[in-house]
Amino acid sequence: MLWVIIAVIFIGTFVYLYLNSRPKETTYEIVSPTLGNIERTTVLTGKIEPRDEIEIKPQVSGIISEINVEAGDMVKEGDVVARIKIVPNETSLSQAVARIKSAQIALEDAKAKHERNTMLYDKKVISREEQETSATTLAQAKAELAAAQDEYSIVKEGFSKNNAKESNTLVRATTTGLVLDVPVKVGSSVIQANTMNDGTTVATVADMNNLIFKGKVDETEVGLLFVGQPMTISIGALPDLSLNATIENIAPKGTETNGANTFEIKAAITVPEDRQLRAGYSANATVSLSKVEDVLTIPESVIEWTGDSTYVYVLTDSVKSQKFERQAITTGTSDGINIQIKSGITATSRLRGIAVNTK
């Protein structure tokens, strides 16, 4: 009985090894070239932005006493956005007061001299020229006092008494558009722009009918883009909307991002009249890099890549026999799935595809 069991195990092992040592037969899918269109595209990621965002800044330093707008409001050029309460600079205020006192002294002196010269002129003691000179000096002294008082008003109150409507304490919109942001609140301190700083932004305004797409393209594809090239914009937040755009600027200098060299692209967007877009929407731009029509195409999966050369396996016998011959081909435009065939095979060629069965 033991010898029978040993014999069965021995025979079973022999059969198993024999069956596994036999060459396996693989059956492949047969693929035929077809005529079709191939379009190579690239997708750029970026954002929707206004062409120009105007920062409204105060003309004087002080404290915000009133804000008349909020984000989302429409404003026209000249509209009052906010009002500022002046906190006078003590040094400037002292200088303005001193100027007034000096102008008052000069005015009193000019007035006394003019009165004396007028009396002397009436008695024909001095010439008419001297009398007119004293009158001119008096007029200049009056003008200087008025200017000194106006300067004091500007320093202390922030506006000229001679032109109160154009007060520097009123922060006005410098363009017509949509208010995107109001980064200050009532009570916030603000400073005017000067050589030392850019000043405080009271509001940001933009024309939302004049939008651009700003995105990045890899250096391997930037050479295929050109100014005036059309693109299609899709917005993640508005999946039903597709926008047309035209490239209007390609950065001449690249920037390194995560180890890759990219170039900034700007494209003008055509905004439908019945749609309102928001600044900062994330968007993708699809650009056609190259396109060929009515050409011979095959799936890229059937191609064998060896260095710079490409090959396919052409069926040389019946489908049942599955005999193939390696054939060099010349390829063209690819869309990542199908590829153009320029030479090496014909429309009647039958090619080896993926393996569908192994025996």
Coordinates of C-alpha atoms in Angstrom, one line a residue:
M1 CA 0.0 0.0 0.0
L2 CA 2.8 2.4 0.9
W3 CA 4.5 1.7 -2.5
V4 CA 1.3 2.5 -4.3
I5 CA 1.0 5.9 -2.5
I6 CA 4.6 6.7 -3.4
A7 CA 4.1 5.8 -7.0
V8 CA 1.0 8.0 -7.2
I9 CA 2.9 11.0 -5.8
F10 CA 5.8 10.4 -8.1
I11 CA 3.6 10.1 -11.2
G12 CA 1.5 13.2 -10.2
T13 CA 4.7 15.3 -9.7
F14 CA 6.0 14.2 -13.1
V15 CA 2.8 15.1 -14.9
Y16 CA 2.6 18.5 -13.1
L17 CA 6.2 19.4 -14.1
Y18 CA 5.6 18.2 -17.6
L19 CA 2.5 20.3 -18.1
N20 CA 4.2 23.4 -16.7
S21 CA 7.3 23.0 -18.8
R22 CA 5.3 23.1 -22.1
P23 CA 5.5 26.5 -23.9
K24 CA 2.4 28.7 -23.3
E25 CA 0.3 29.8 -26.2
T26 CA -0.9 33.4 -26.0
T27 CA -3.7 34.8 -28.1
Y28 CA -3.7 38.5 -29.0
E29 CA -6.4 40.9 -29.9
I30 CA -6.2 42.0 -33.6
V31 CA -6.3 45.7 -34.2
S32 CA -6.9 47.5 -37.5
P33 CA -5.8 51.0 -38.3
T34 CA -8.6 53.5 -38.8
L35 CA -9.0 57.0 -40.4
G36 CA -9.7 59.7 -37.9
N37 CA -8.7 63.1 -36.4
I38 CA -6.0 63.5 -33.8
E39 CA -5.8 66.6 -31.7
R40 CA -3.1 67.2 -29.1
T41 CA -4.2 69.5 -26.3
T42 CA -2.8 70.7 -23.0
V43 CA -4.6 71.9 -19.9
L44 CA -3.5 74.9 -17.9
T45 CA -4.6 75.5 -14.4
G46 CA -5.1 79.0 -13.1
K47 CA -7.6 81.6 -11.9
I48 CA -10.1 84.1 -13.2
E49 CA -8.9 87.6 -12.3
P50 CA -9.9 91.2 -13.2
R51 CA -7.6 92.7 -15.7
D52 CA -7.1 95.7 -13.3
E53 CA -7.7 95.8 -9.6
I54 CA -7.6 99.4 -8.4
E55 CA -6.6 100.0 -4.8
I56 CA -8.3 103.1 -3.4
K57 CA -6.0 104.9 -1.0
P58 CA -6.5 108.0 1.1
Q59 CA -4.8 111.3 0.4
V60 CA -4.3 112.1 4.0
S61 CA -3.5 110.1 7.2
G62 CA -6.0 109.8 9.9
I63 CA -8.8 107.5 11.3
I64 CA -11.7 106.0 9.3
S65 CA -14.8 107.7 10.6
E66 CA -17.3 106.5 8.0
I67 CA -17.4 103.7 5.3
N68 CA -20.1 103.9 2.6
V69 CA -19.5 100.7 0.7
E70 CA -19.0 97.0 1.2
A71 CA -17.7 94.1 -0.9
G72 CA -20.1 93.5 -3.8
D73 CA -21.3 97.1 -4.2
M74 CA -21.1 98.9 -7.5
V75 CA -19.4 102.3 -7.5
K76 CA -18.9 105.0 -10.0
E77 CA -15.8 107.1 -10.4
G78 CA -16.0 110.0 -7.9
D79 CA -18.3 108.2 -5.4
V80 CA -17.4 108.7 -1.8
V81 CA -16.1 105.4 -0.4
A82 CA -15.1 106.5 3.0
R83 CA -14.5 109.6 5.2
I84 CA -11.4 110.2 7.3
K85 CA -11.0 112.1 10.6
I86 CA -7.8 113.9 10.6
V87 CA -5.4 113.4 13.5
P88 CA -3.2 116.5 13.1
N89 CA 0.6 116.3 13.2
E90 CA 1.7 118.5 16.0
T91 CA 4.8 119.7 14.2
S92 CA 2.9 120.6 11.0
L93 CA 0.2 122.2 13.1
S94 CA 2.7 124.4 15.0
Q95 CA 4.3 125.4 11.7
A96 CA 0.9 126.3 10.3
V97 CA 0.1 128.5 13.3
A98 CA 3.5 130.2 13.1
R99 CA 2.9 130.9 9.4
I100 CA -0.5 132.6 10.3
K101 CA 1.1 134.8 13.0
S102 CA 3.9 135.8 10.6
A103 CA 1.4 136.6 7.9
Q104 CA -0.7 138.7 10.3
I105 CA 2.4 140.7 11.3
A106 CA 3.3 141.2 7.7
L107 CA -0.3 142.3 6.9
E108 CA -0.4 144.9 9.7
D109 CA 2.9 146.3 8.5
A110 CA 1.8 146.4 4.9
K111 CA -1.5 148.1 5.9
A112 CA 0.3 150.8 7.9
K113 CA 2.8 151.5 5.2
H114 CA 0.0 151.7 2.5
E115 CA -2.1 154.1 4.6
R116 CA 1.0 156.3 5.2
N117 CA 1.9 156.2 1.5
T118 CA -1.6 157.0 0.5
M119 CA -1.6 160.1 2.7
L120 CA 1.8 161.2 1.4
Y121 CA 0.6 160.6 -2.2
D122 CA -2.5 162.8 -1.6
K123 CA -0.1 165.5 -0.5
K124 CA 2.0 164.9 -3.6
V125 CA 5.0 164.1 -1.4
I126 CA 5.7 160.7 -3.0
S127 CA 5.2 159.4 -6.6
R128 CA 2.2 157.4 -7.8
E129 CA 4.6 154.4 -8.4
E130 CA 5.5 154.3 -4.7
Q131 CA 1.9 154.4 -3.7
E132 CA 1.0 151.6 -6.1
T133 CA 3.9 149.5 -4.8
S134 CA 2.6 149.7 -1.3
A135 CA -0.9 148.7 -2.5
T136 CA 0.6 145.6 -4.2
T137 CA 2.5 144.7 -1.0
L138 CA -0.7 145.0 1.0
A139 CA -2.6 142.7 -1.5
Q140 CA 0.2 140.2 -1.3
A141 CA 0.1 140.2 2.5
K142 CA -3.6 139.6 2.5
A143 CA -3.2 136.7 0.1
E144 CA -0.4 135.2 2.2
L145 CA -2.6 135.4 5.4
A146 CA -5.4 133.6 3.5
A147 CA -3.0 130.9 2.3
A148 CA -1.7 130.4 5.8
Q149 CA -5.2 130.1 7.2
D150 CA -6.1 127.6 4.5
E151 CA -3.0 125.6 5.2
Y152 CA -3.9 125.5 8.9
S153 CA -7.4 124.3 7.9
I154 CA -5.9 121.5 5.8
V155 CA -3.5 120.4 8.5
K156 CA -6.1 120.4 11.2
E157 CA -9.3 119.4 9.4
G158 CA -8.0 117.8 6.2
F159 CA -9.8 120.1 3.8
S160 CA -9.4 123.6 2.2
K161 CA -12.1 126.1 3.3
N162 CA -11.8 127.6 -0.2
N163 CA -12.8 124.2 -1.8
A164 CA -14.6 122.1 0.8
K165 CA -16.2 119.9 -1.8
E166 CA -12.9 118.4 -2.8
S167 CA -11.9 117.7 0.8
N168 CA -9.0 115.3 1.2
T169 CA -10.9 113.6 4.0
L170 CA -13.3 112.1 1.5
V171 CA -11.9 108.9 -0.1
R172 CA -13.4 108.7 -3.6
A173 CA -13.5 105.9 -6.1
T174 CA -11.0 106.5 -8.9
T175 CA -12.8 104.1 -11.3
T176 CA -16.1 102.6 -12.0
G177 CA -16.6 99.0 -11.1
L178 CA -17.4 96.4 -8.4
V179 CA -16.0 96.6 -4.9
L180 CA -14.0 93.4 -4.3
D181 CA -12.7 94.1 -0.8
V182 CA -12.9 96.7 2.0
P183 CA -10.0 95.7 4.2
V184 CA -10.5 98.5 6.8
K185 CA -13.2 99.2 9.4
V186 CA -14.5 102.4 11.1
G187 CA -11.9 103.3 13.6
S188 CA -9.0 101.9 11.6
S189 CA -5.9 104.1 11.3
V190 CA -4.9 104.8 7.7
I191 CA -1.9 106.6 6.2
Q192 CA -1.4 108.3 2.8
A193 CA 1.0 107.0 0.3
N194 CA 4.5 108.5 0.4
T195 CA 8.1 107.6 -0.5
M196 CA 8.4 105.4 2.6
N197 CA 5.3 103.2 2.1
D198 CA 2.4 102.4 -0.3
G199 CA -0.3 103.8 2.0
T200 CA -3.4 102.0 3.4
T201 CA -5.8 100.4 1.0
V202 CA -9.3 101.5 1.9
A203 CA -11.1 99.5 -0.9
T204 CA -10.3 97.5 -4.0
V205 CA -12.4 98.1 -7.1
A206 CA -12.4 96.2 -10.5
D207 CA -14.3 96.1 -13.7
M208 CA -15.8 92.5 -13.7
N209 CA -16.7 92.7 -17.3
N210 CA -13.0 92.9 -18.2
L211 CA -11.5 89.6 -17.0
I212 CA -8.5 87.5 -17.8
F213 CA -7.4 83.9 -17.2
K214 CA -4.0 83.7 -15.5
G215 CA -2.3 80.3 -15.5
K216 CA 0.9 78.4 -15.9
V217 CA 2.3 76.2 -18.7
D218 CA 5.2 73.8 -18.6
E219 CA 8.4 74.7 -20.5
T220 CA 8.0 71.6 -22.7
E221 CA 4.8 73.1 -24.2
V222 CA 5.3 76.9 -24.0
G223 CA 7.0 76.9 -27.4
L224 CA 3.8 75.6 -29.0
L225 CA 1.7 78.5 -27.7
F226 CA 1.4 81.9 -29.4
V227 CA -0.3 85.3 -28.8
G228 CA -3.7 85.2 -30.3
Q229 CA -4.2 81.5 -29.9
P230 CA -7.7 80.5 -28.8
M231 CA -8.5 78.5 -25.7
T232 CA -11.5 77.2 -23.8
I233 CA -12.0 78.0 -20.2
S234 CA -13.9 75.8 -17.7
I235 CA -14.6 76.8 -14.2
G236 CA -15.0 74.2 -11.4
A237 CA -17.6 76.2 -9.6
L238 CA -19.7 76.6 -12.8
P239 CA -19.6 73.2 -14.6
D240 CA -22.3 74.2 -17.1
L241 CA -20.3 77.2 -18.3
S242 CA -17.6 77.2 -21.0
L243 CA -15.9 80.4 -21.9
N244 CA -13.8 81.4 -25.0
A245 CA -10.5 83.1 -24.4
T246 CA -7.5 84.3 -26.4
I247 CA -3.9 84.3 -25.3
E248 CA -2.6 87.9 -25.1
N249 CA 0.6 87.5 -23.1
I250 CA 3.2 84.7 -22.6
A251 CA 5.9 85.5 -20.0
P252 CA 9.3 85.8 -21.5
K253 CA 10.9 84.4 -18.3
G254 CA 10.0 81.2 -16.5
T255 CA 9.7 80.5 -12.8
E256 CA 10.6 77.3 -11.0
T257 CA 7.7 75.7 -9.2
N258 CA 8.2 72.4 -7.3
G259 CA 11.2 71.6 -9.4
A260 CA 9.5 72.4 -12.8
N261 CA 10.1 75.4 -14.9
T262 CA 6.8 77.1 -15.9
F263 CA 5.7 80.2 -17.7
E264 CA 2.8 82.5 -16.9
I265 CA 0.0 82.8 -19.5
K266 CA -2.6 85.6 -19.6
A267 CA -5.7 85.3 -21.8
A268 CA -8.6 87.7 -22.4
I269 CA -12.0 86.1 -21.6
T270 CA -15.2 86.7 -23.4
V271 CA -17.8 87.0 -20.6
P272 CA -21.5 86.3 -21.6
E273 CA -23.8 89.3 -20.8
D274 CA -26.2 87.1 -18.8
R275 CA -23.5 85.6 -16.5
Q276 CA -21.7 87.2 -13.6
L277 CA -18.3 85.8 -12.7
R278 CA -16.4 86.3 -9.4
A279 CA -12.7 87.2 -9.0
G280 CA -10.6 84.3 -7.9
Y281 CA -12.5 81.4 -9.4
S282 CA -10.3 78.4 -10.0
A283 CA -10.3 77.5 -13.7
N284 CA -8.7 75.3 -16.4
A285 CA -7.8 76.3 -19.9
T286 CA -7.7 73.8 -22.7
V287 CA -5.5 74.7 -25.6
S288 CA -5.2 72.9 -28.9
L289 CA -1.4 72.4 -29.6
S290 CA -1.7 70.6 -32.9
K291 CA -4.4 68.9 -34.9
V292 CA -4.5 66.6 -38.0
E293 CA -7.6 65.4 -39.8
D294 CA -8.5 62.2 -41.8
V295 CA -5.2 60.5 -41.0
L296 CA -4.3 56.8 -40.3
T297 CA -4.5 56.2 -36.6
I298 CA -3.9 53.3 -34.2
P299 CA -4.1 52.9 -30.4
E300 CA -0.8 53.8 -28.7
S301 CA -1.1 50.6 -26.7
V302 CA -0.1 48.5 -29.7
I303 CA 3.2 50.3 -30.3
E304 CA 6.6 49.1 -29.1
W305 CA 8.9 51.9 -28.2
T306 CA 12.7 51.4 -28.5
G307 CA 14.7 54.5 -28.0
D308 CA 13.6 56.9 -30.7
S309 CA 12.2 54.1 -32.8
T310 CA 8.7 52.8 -32.9
Y311 CA 7.5 49.3 -34.0
V312 CA 4.3 47.3 -34.4
Y313 CA 3.7 43.6 -34.9
V314 CA 1.9 43.0 -38.2
L315 CA -0.2 39.8 -38.7
T316 CA 1.4 37.7 -41.5
D317 CA -0.8 34.7 -41.4
S318 CA -4.4 33.8 -40.4
V319 CA -5.9 35.2 -37.2
K320 CA -5.9 31.6 -35.9
S321 CA -2.2 31.0 -36.4
Q322 CA -1.3 34.3 -34.7
K323 CA 2.0 34.8 -36.5
F324 CA 3.4 38.4 -36.5
E325 CA 6.3 40.3 -38.0
R326 CA 8.0 43.2 -36.3
Q327 CA 7.6 46.4 -38.5
A328 CA 9.1 49.8 -38.0
I329 CA 6.7 52.7 -38.3
T330 CA 6.8 56.5 -38.4
T331 CA 4.4 58.3 -36.0
G332 CA 3.0 61.8 -35.8
T333 CA 0.5 63.7 -33.6
S334 CA -0.8 61.9 -30.5
D335 CA -3.6 62.7 -28.2
G336 CA -2.4 60.2 -25.5
I337 CA -4.8 57.4 -26.6
N338 CA -4.5 57.3 -30.4
I339 CA -1.5 58.2 -32.6
Q340 CA -1.1 59.2 -36.2
I341 CA 0.8 56.8 -38.5
K342 CA 2.8 58.5 -41.3
S343 CA 4.4 55.4 -42.8
G344 CA 5.2 51.7 -42.2
I345 CA 1.7 50.2 -42.4
T346 CA -1.5 50.7 -44.4
A347 CA -5.2 50.8 -43.7
T348 CA -5.4 47.1 -44.5
S349 CA -2.7 46.0 -42.0
R350 CA -3.7 44.0 -39.1
L351 CA -1.7 44.5 -35.9
R352 CA -1.1 42.6 -32.7
G353 CA -3.0 44.2 -29.8
I354 CA -3.1 43.2 -26.1
A355 CA -3.1 39.6 -25.0
V356 CA -6.6 38.3 -24.4
N357 CA -5.9 34.7 -23.5
T358 CA -3.0 32.5 -22.4
K359 CA -3.1 28.7 -22.5

